[in-house]
Amino acid sequence: MQDTPAPDTEPKLISPVWHGLAAEEVLDRLATSEAGLPLKQAQERLRLHGPNLLPQVGGMNNWKRLALQFHNILIYVLLAAGVVTTALGHLIDAGVIFGVVIINALIGFVQEGKAEKALDAVRQMLSPQAAVLRDGHRRMIPAEELVAGDLVQIQSGDRVPADLRLFRVRDLRVDEAMLTGESVPSEKARDALAEDAALGDRLNMAYSGTLVTYGQATGIVVATGADTEIGRISAMLADVQTLETPLTRQMAGFARVLTGIILVIAGLTALFGMLVHDYAASEMFLAAVGLAVAAIPEGLPAIITITLAIGVQRMAGRNAIIRRLPAVETLGSVSTICSDKTGTLTRNQMMVTHVVTADHQIQVQGSGYDPHGGFCEGERELEAERLPTLELLCRAALLCNDAAIYQKEGQWQVDGDPTEGALMVLGMKAGLDPGLSREEWTRTDLIPFESQHRFMASMNHDHAGNGLIFVKGAPEVILPRCQQQRADRNDTPLHGAFWQEQLEQLARQGQRTLALAVKPTHAEHAVLSFDDVEQDLVLLGLVGIIDPPREEAIAAVANCRQAGIRVKMITGDHAITAQAIGVQMGIGDGRTSLSGPELDQMDDAALKQQVLEVDVFARASPEHKLRLVTALQANDQVIAMTGDGVNDAPALKRADVGVAMGITGTEAAKEAAEMVLADDNFASIANAVEEGRTVYDNIKKSILFILPTNGGEALIILMAIALGKMLPVTPAQILWVNMITAVTLALSLAFESAERDIMGRPPRNAVEPLLSGYMLWRISFVSLLIVAAVFGLFLWERDQGADIELSRTVAVNALVIAEAFYLLNSRFLKASALTRDGLLGNPWALLAIALVVLFQLLFTYAPPMQNLFHTAAIDGQAWLRILAAGVLIFILVEVEKGLVRYWLRRQTA
């Protein structure tokens, strides 16, 4: 007897567009049946294709990550400075330098590795168990054992364990906000759809990781593990490259230039001394080392790190939690904010904002699920109890409803469907108490909402035996069943054209509409059937429901626009809803938007152009969000991207600053982001941008303060060699000055508050060098002033017959006092410091000056310091000359700033 060939049990994965196929065809292609897969066949597929798990992506070795923290030219310069300082025998100073390097490396090491954490967070969102049909029997198995072709049953409360093509659906609603950003659960169906349907429109699919909020269904597993929608996002997240921040790019360029300049000048100086003044090579080598020590701003990285850390503290006080230190500064250069809609610009709380009856067009006041609020028509306040139709409509909204509203930790929340929650709040705003209303009008029967008939009906009787049938549902379903409409005085024939016009008007505002109707019944009527609601309903009115924008976010968008920052909204919602919210937020023109399918038709060049012109993007998938961020960056924009779902994680990671929601955000989004908003409020982003600009200002002020000091010290040595004179300041004394001023004077600038015009400026150019032409001029100008003061006083003392130790003591004190006065100049980049605020506005600066004066008194008069640094006591007249030099430097710098302000006014006039 000839053997019968084994049936082909492998699924025919010809088309991945499962939503475009009929359910029966999906069963055929996956070689399964309505009884599910045979157990042996399922085990074979599991062996061939692997478990339903997201793949582990190997992260970078910890030692390698730690070693890379030192791969920075400024770190190399600091290490060289530490080696030189050690060679000079100043072990304490060398320890400070090496300590700065190690602290910076540890901070970077701890903050890195977010990609691996984000992937772990995505993996944790997968369902651990699944109810599957195999060999015709229902069984619970670990979700990782699911294979393509399995039949899975899901119901309310379940997390979908794999991507499913639904083929039996009973009133299924799935919360897909993590993938689509939509605030309302998606109502599912079984029919085949167009192949080009956007992710949010695929009503016959349930995706892995999403949450079933209502109903039940059976679906065919069409994708597992890395092939699922959440698996694709995980893969995208692993592939996204994190960009350098503007500050790290600028610091790298600055360090390279500074290193080159120091080495060239030190070498030329040594050659000059040997060739012109015939100094010995060993002597010139030590002079070159001293020059390098003077020129290297070894305290600058520590000051920048501390300034960033202070920015982190300030932002935390304004509900913006920073996860990665350089993001603080990057916020200051943000030119475009790409914001998710749901929960960020809006409250993620459905709310009835309009009620239309036959006689009135009513606006509903209030916020989200908070039941405090009222009604108005134009400027006129309304009372629900004085409008019988409005009161009955609100009662219908409350009684034909299965949701509940409760308060938790001061926040109003809904238990049940968000739309029903909005209707419950509407009834409470009309002064109706849910518990009391349900006692007065007891529900005697119910037709629950199902996607097939798209309405819900509730039959209620009062204690006198009067009965009312309340019906709510889609207007296109309810209106044909109504022959009359309820007016304030009586029932009149239904005016179909009027209601159609109202529906179109609400739709243009992006509102979801429901119709509510009523039908009287009698005391003996106990069972509610579909025939009872097929006709003779009386229309009470329409309600318009929307996820309302945050008032504070509207103001924040306006502030961003004033600061030259463009806000773009990227959402999974429909274009009409997105445009309507955009108008309310001040984003876009209310007419122009791009949808996901339209983006798919564009190549990268076309998108690069369009992304600058359009501000509202609808029906956006994770790939679309990532492409939009990348296209904006191709236009040299610095991007902050907000989001809360898994679908946002790749774009959050790609953006210059990823901003995740702290309350509603998924762990995947938080791990992929640099910043987390503790209050989920767009307004906190605007506050963070202000703090970021302040941080960058303070870093610039620190650089403008530190570099003239180093430049002056280097020029002093250069001048001494050029003139063939003795060094006014020794390398050891230079290290002393650098150490005490860096940890006192320079550090105080990190505490400067924002300048008045900080949010009136356009975003700074992220590719501009750290040192502008003006900054180079200021550094050179102040360096020359310091050289003149220090060298002049040193030569004065020598001409008066003072010994070398006393002359050098005067020179060192002149250097420090000059810095103390210049610190007051540095508090404002261009504004005058000759004001009460300029002189006394920063208590940290005054404290730093007092500490420096104390240190210098010890340096000058304490015997141990005199022995260590070869200093000598100086008299009062020397101190007067030193103070006069400091005051003169302060005045000259203020005159220079005044001339710059005058020139700028002339340029803009």
GROMACS .gro file of N, CA, C and O in nm, residues 764-824:
model
  244
  764ARG      N    1   1.871   7.939   1.951
  764ARG     CA    2   2.007   7.955   1.901
  764ARG      C    3   2.037   7.850   1.796
  764ARG      O    4   1.978   7.741   1.796
  765ASN      N    5   2.125   7.883   1.707
  765ASN     CA    6   2.166   7.792   1.601
  765ASN      C    7   2.250   7.680   1.662
  765ASN      O    8   2.356   7.705   1.719
  766ALA      N    9   2.203   7.558   1.649
  766ALA     CA   10   2.270   7.444   1.713
  766ALA      C   11   2.407   7.415   1.652
  766ALA      O   12   2.489   7.347   1.715
  767VAL      N   13   2.432   7.463   1.529
  767VAL     CA   14   2.561   7.433   1.466
  767VAL      C   15   2.660   7.548   1.480
  767VAL      O   16   2.772   7.539   1.432
  768GLU      N   17   2.619   7.655   1.547
  768GLU     CA   18   2.714   7.765   1.565
  768GLU      C   19   2.822   7.723   1.665
  768GLU      O   20   2.798   7.642   1.754
  769PRO      N   21   2.945   7.775   1.651
  769PRO     CA   22   3.052   7.736   1.743
  769PRO      C   23   3.024   7.785   1.885
  769PRO      O   24   2.948   7.882   1.905
  770LEU      N   25   3.083   7.717   1.980
  770LEU     CA   26   3.062   7.754   2.120
  770LEU      C   27   3.112   7.896   2.145
  770LEU      O   28   3.055   7.972   2.223
  771LEU      N   29   3.221   7.932   2.081
  771LEU     CA   30   3.279   8.066   2.096
  771LEU      C   31   3.246   8.148   1.972
  771LEU      O   32   3.300   8.124   1.864
  772SER      N   33   3.157   8.244   1.986
  772SER     CA   34   3.124   8.333   1.876
  772SER      C   35   3.234   8.436   1.859
  772SER      O   36   3.326   8.449   1.943
  773GLY      N   37   3.226   8.513   1.752
  773GLY     CA   38   3.325   8.619   1.731
  773GLY      C   39   3.326   8.719   1.844
  773GLY      O   40   3.433   8.764   1.888
  774TYR      N   41   3.206   8.754   1.894
  774TYR     CA   42   3.199   8.849   2.004
  774TYR      C   43   3.263   8.791   2.130
  774TYR      O   44   3.333   8.863   2.204
  775MET      N   45   3.237   8.663   2.157
  775MET     CA   46   3.296   8.602   2.277
  775MET      C   47   3.449   8.600   2.268
  775MET      O   48   3.518   8.624   2.367
  776LEU      N   49   3.501   8.571   2.147
  776LEU     CA   50   3.647   8.572   2.130
  776LEU      C   51   3.703   8.711   2.155
  776LEU      O   52   3.810   8.727   2.215
  777TRP      N   53   3.630   8.813   2.108
  777TRP     CA   54   3.674   8.950   2.134
  777TRP      C   55   3.675   8.980   2.284
  777TRP      O   56   3.772   9.035   2.337
  778ARG      N   57   3.565   8.942   2.353
  778ARG     CA   58   3.556   8.970   2.498
  778ARG      C   59   3.670   8.898   2.572
  778ARG      O   60   3.733   8.956   2.662
  779ILE      N   61   3.695   8.772   2.535
  779ILE     CA   62   3.801   8.695   2.602
  779ILE      C   63   3.936   8.763   2.581
  779ILE      O   64   4.015   8.780   2.675
  780SER      N   65   3.962   8.806   2.458
  780SER     CA   66   4.090   8.871   2.427
  780SER      C   67   4.101   9.004   2.501
  780SER      O   68   4.205   9.037   2.560
  781PHE      N   69   3.992   9.082   2.499
  781PHE     CA   70   3.992   9.214   2.563
  781PHE      C   71   4.019   9.202   2.713
  781PHE      O   72   4.108   9.272   2.768
  782VAL      N   73   3.946   9.113   2.781
  782VAL     CA   74   3.963   9.099   2.926
  782VAL      C   75   4.099   9.037   2.959
  782VAL      O   76   4.163   9.074   3.058
  783SER      N   77   4.145   8.943   2.875
  783SER     CA   78   4.278   8.883   2.898
  783SER      C   79   4.385   8.991   2.897
  783SER      O   80   4.474   8.993   2.983
  784LEU      N   81   4.377   9.084   2.802
  784LEU     CA   82   4.476   9.192   2.794
  784LEU      C   83   4.465   9.286   2.914
  784LEU      O   84   4.568   9.333   2.965
  785LEU      N   85   4.341   9.312   2.959
  785LEU     CA   86   4.325   9.395   3.078
  785LEU      C   87   4.389   9.329   3.200
  785LEU      O   88   4.457   9.396   3.281
  786ILE      N   89   4.368   9.198   3.214
  786ILE     CA   90   4.427   9.126   3.329
  786ILE      C   91   4.579   9.127   3.320
  786ILE      O   92   4.649   9.148   3.420
  787VAL      N   93   4.634   9.104   3.199
  787VAL     CA   94   4.780   9.106   3.181
  787VAL      C   95   4.834   9.243   3.219
  787VAL      O   96   4.936   9.254   3.291
  788ALA      N   97   4.765   9.349   3.174
  788ALA     CA   98   4.813   9.484   3.204
  788ALA      C   99   4.814   9.509   3.354
  788ALA      O  100   4.911   9.565   3.409
  789ALA      N  101   4.707   9.465   3.423
  789ALA     CA  102   4.700   9.488   3.568
  789ALA      C  103   4.806   9.408   3.642
  789ALA      O  104   4.879   9.462   3.728
  790VAL      N  105   4.816   9.278   3.611
  790VAL     CA  106   4.908   9.190   3.684
  790VAL      C  107   5.053   9.226   3.653
  790VAL      O  108   5.136   9.243   3.744
  791PHE      N  109   5.084   9.237   3.525
  791PHE     CA  110   5.223   9.266   3.487
  791PHE      C  111   5.262   9.406   3.533
  791PHE      O  112   5.375   9.428   3.579
  792GLY      N  113   5.167   9.500   3.520
  792GLY     CA  114   5.198   9.637   3.561
  792GLY      C  115   5.229   9.646   3.710
  792GLY      O  116   5.329   9.710   3.750
  793LEU      N  117   5.147   9.585   3.794
  793LEU     CA  118   5.171   9.589   3.938
  793LEU      C  119   5.297   9.511   3.976
  793LEU      O  120   5.370   9.551   4.069
  794PHE      N  121   5.323   9.401   3.906
  794PHE     CA  122   5.446   9.324   3.933
  794PHE      C  123   5.569   9.410   3.904
  794PHE      O  124   5.663   9.419   3.986
  795LEU      N  125   5.571   9.475   3.787
  795LEU     CA  126   5.686   9.560   3.751
  795LEU      C  127   5.697   9.681   3.844
  795LEU      O  128   5.808   9.725   3.878
  796TRP      N  129   5.580   9.734   3.885
  796TRP     CA  130   5.583   9.846   3.981
  796TRP      C  131   5.653   9.805   4.109
  796TRP      O  132   5.739   9.878   4.160
  797GLU      N  133   5.615   9.691   4.165
  797GLU     CA  134   5.678   9.645   4.289
  797GLU      C  135   5.828   9.621   4.270
  797GLU      O  136   5.909   9.655   4.357
  798ARG      N  137   5.865   9.563   4.156
  798ARG     CA  138   6.008   9.537   4.131
  798ARG      C  139   6.084   9.668   4.120
  798ARG      O  140   6.196   9.681   4.171
  799ASP      N  141   6.023   9.768   4.053
  799ASP     CA  142   6.090   9.899   4.038
  799ASP      C  143   6.104   9.971   4.172
  799ASP      O  144   6.195  10.053   4.191
  800GLN      N  145   6.012   9.940   4.266
  800GLN     CA  146   6.019  10.000   4.399
  800GLN      C  147   6.116   9.927   4.491
  800GLN      O  148   6.128   9.961   4.610
  801GLY      N  149   6.181   9.823   4.438
  801GLY     CA  150   6.282   9.752   4.515
  801GLY      C  151   6.230   9.631   4.591
  801GLY      O  152   6.304   9.572   4.672
  802ALA      N  153   6.103   9.591   4.568
  802ALA     CA  154   6.049   9.474   4.638
  802ALA      C  155   6.117   9.347   4.588
  802ALA      O  156   6.157   9.338   4.471
  803ASP      N  157   6.129   9.249   4.679
  803ASP     CA  158   6.190   9.124   4.635
  803ASP      C  159   6.090   9.045   4.550
  803ASP      O  160   5.973   9.080   4.539
  804ILE      N  161   6.139   8.936   4.491
  804ILE     CA  162   6.058   8.860   4.396
  804ILE      C  163   5.936   8.798   4.462
  804ILE      O  164   5.827   8.791   4.403
  805GLU      N  165   5.947   8.753   4.589
  805GLU     CA  166   5.833   8.687   4.654
  805GLU      C  167   5.720   8.786   4.681
  805GLU      O  168   5.603   8.755   4.656
  806LEU      N  169   5.753   8.906   4.727
  806LEU     CA  170   5.649   9.006   4.753
  806LEU      C  171   5.586   9.051   4.622
  806LEU      O  172   5.463   9.067   4.613
  807SER      N  173   5.668   9.072   4.519
  807SER     CA  174   5.615   9.116   4.389
  807SER      C  175   5.521   9.012   4.331
  807SER      O  176   5.415   9.046   4.275
  808ARG      N  177   5.558   8.887   4.344
  808ARG     CA  178   5.469   8.782   4.292
  808ARG      C  179   5.342   8.771   4.375
  808ARG      O  180   5.234   8.741   4.321
  809THR      N  181   5.350   8.795   4.506
  809THR     CA  182   5.231   8.793   4.590
  809THR      C  183   5.133   8.901   4.546
  809THR      O  184   5.011   8.878   4.536
  810VAL      N  185   5.185   9.021   4.517
  810VAL     CA  186   5.099   9.129   4.466
  810VAL      C  187   5.037   9.089   4.333
  810VAL      O  188   4.918   9.111   4.308
  811ALA      N  189   5.118   9.028   4.246
  811ALA     CA  190   5.069   8.988   4.114
  811ALA      C  191   4.956   8.885   4.125
  811ALA      O  192   4.854   8.894   4.055
  812VAL      N  193   4.975   8.785   4.214
  812VAL     CA  194   4.871   8.682   4.229
  812VAL      C  195   4.742   8.743   4.284
  812VAL      O  196   4.632   8.713   4.236
  813ASN      N  197   4.755   8.830   4.385
  813ASN     CA  198   4.636   8.893   4.440
  813ASN      C  199   4.568   8.985   4.339
  813ASN      O  200   4.445   8.993   4.333
  814ALA      N  201   4.647   9.052   4.255
  814ALA     CA  202   4.589   9.136   4.149
  814ALA      C  203   4.510   9.050   4.051
  814ALA      O  204   4.402   9.089   4.005
  815LEU      N  205   4.564   8.933   4.021
  815LEU     CA  206   4.496   8.841   3.930
  815LEU      C  207   4.362   8.797   3.988
  815LEU      O  208   4.258   8.798   3.919
  816VAL      N  209   4.359   8.759   4.115
  816VAL     CA  210   4.235   8.711   4.178
  816VAL      C  211   4.134   8.823   4.195
  816VAL      O  212   4.013   8.805   4.169
  817ILE      N  213   4.177   8.939   4.239
  817ILE     CA  214   4.084   9.051   4.258
  817ILE      C  215   4.027   9.097   4.125
  817ILE      O  216   3.909   9.133   4.113
  818ALA      N  217   4.110   9.095   4.020
  818ALA     CA  218   4.060   9.128   3.886
  818ALA      C  219   3.949   9.031   3.846
  818ALA      O  220   3.847   9.071   3.790
  819GLU      N  221   3.968   8.903   3.877
  819GLU     CA  222   3.864   8.803   3.849
  819GLU      C  223   3.737   8.831   3.929
  819GLU      O  224   3.625   8.814   3.877
  820ALA      N  225   3.752   8.870   4.054
  820ALA     CA  226   3.636   8.895   4.139
  820ALA      C  227   3.551   9.009   4.083
  820ALA      O  228   3.427   9.001   4.079
  821PHE      N  229   3.617   9.117   4.038
  821PHE     CA  230   3.541   9.227   3.978
  821PHE      C  231   3.482   9.186   3.843
  821PHE      O  232   3.368   9.221   3.809
  822TYR      N  233   3.558   9.110   3.765
  822TYR     CA  234   3.508   9.066   3.634
  822TYR      C  235   3.391   8.969   3.650
  822TYR      O  236   3.306   8.959   3.561
  823LEU      N  237   3.381   8.899   3.764
  823LEU     CA  238   3.267   8.810   3.789
  823LEU      C  239   3.137   8.890   3.783
  823LEU      O  240   3.037   8.842   3.728
  824LEU      N  241   3.137   9.012   3.840
  824LEU     CA  242   3.016   9.093   3.837
  824LEU      C  243   2.982   9.133   3.693
  824LEU      O  244   2.865   9.137   3.656
   0.00000   0.00000   0.00000
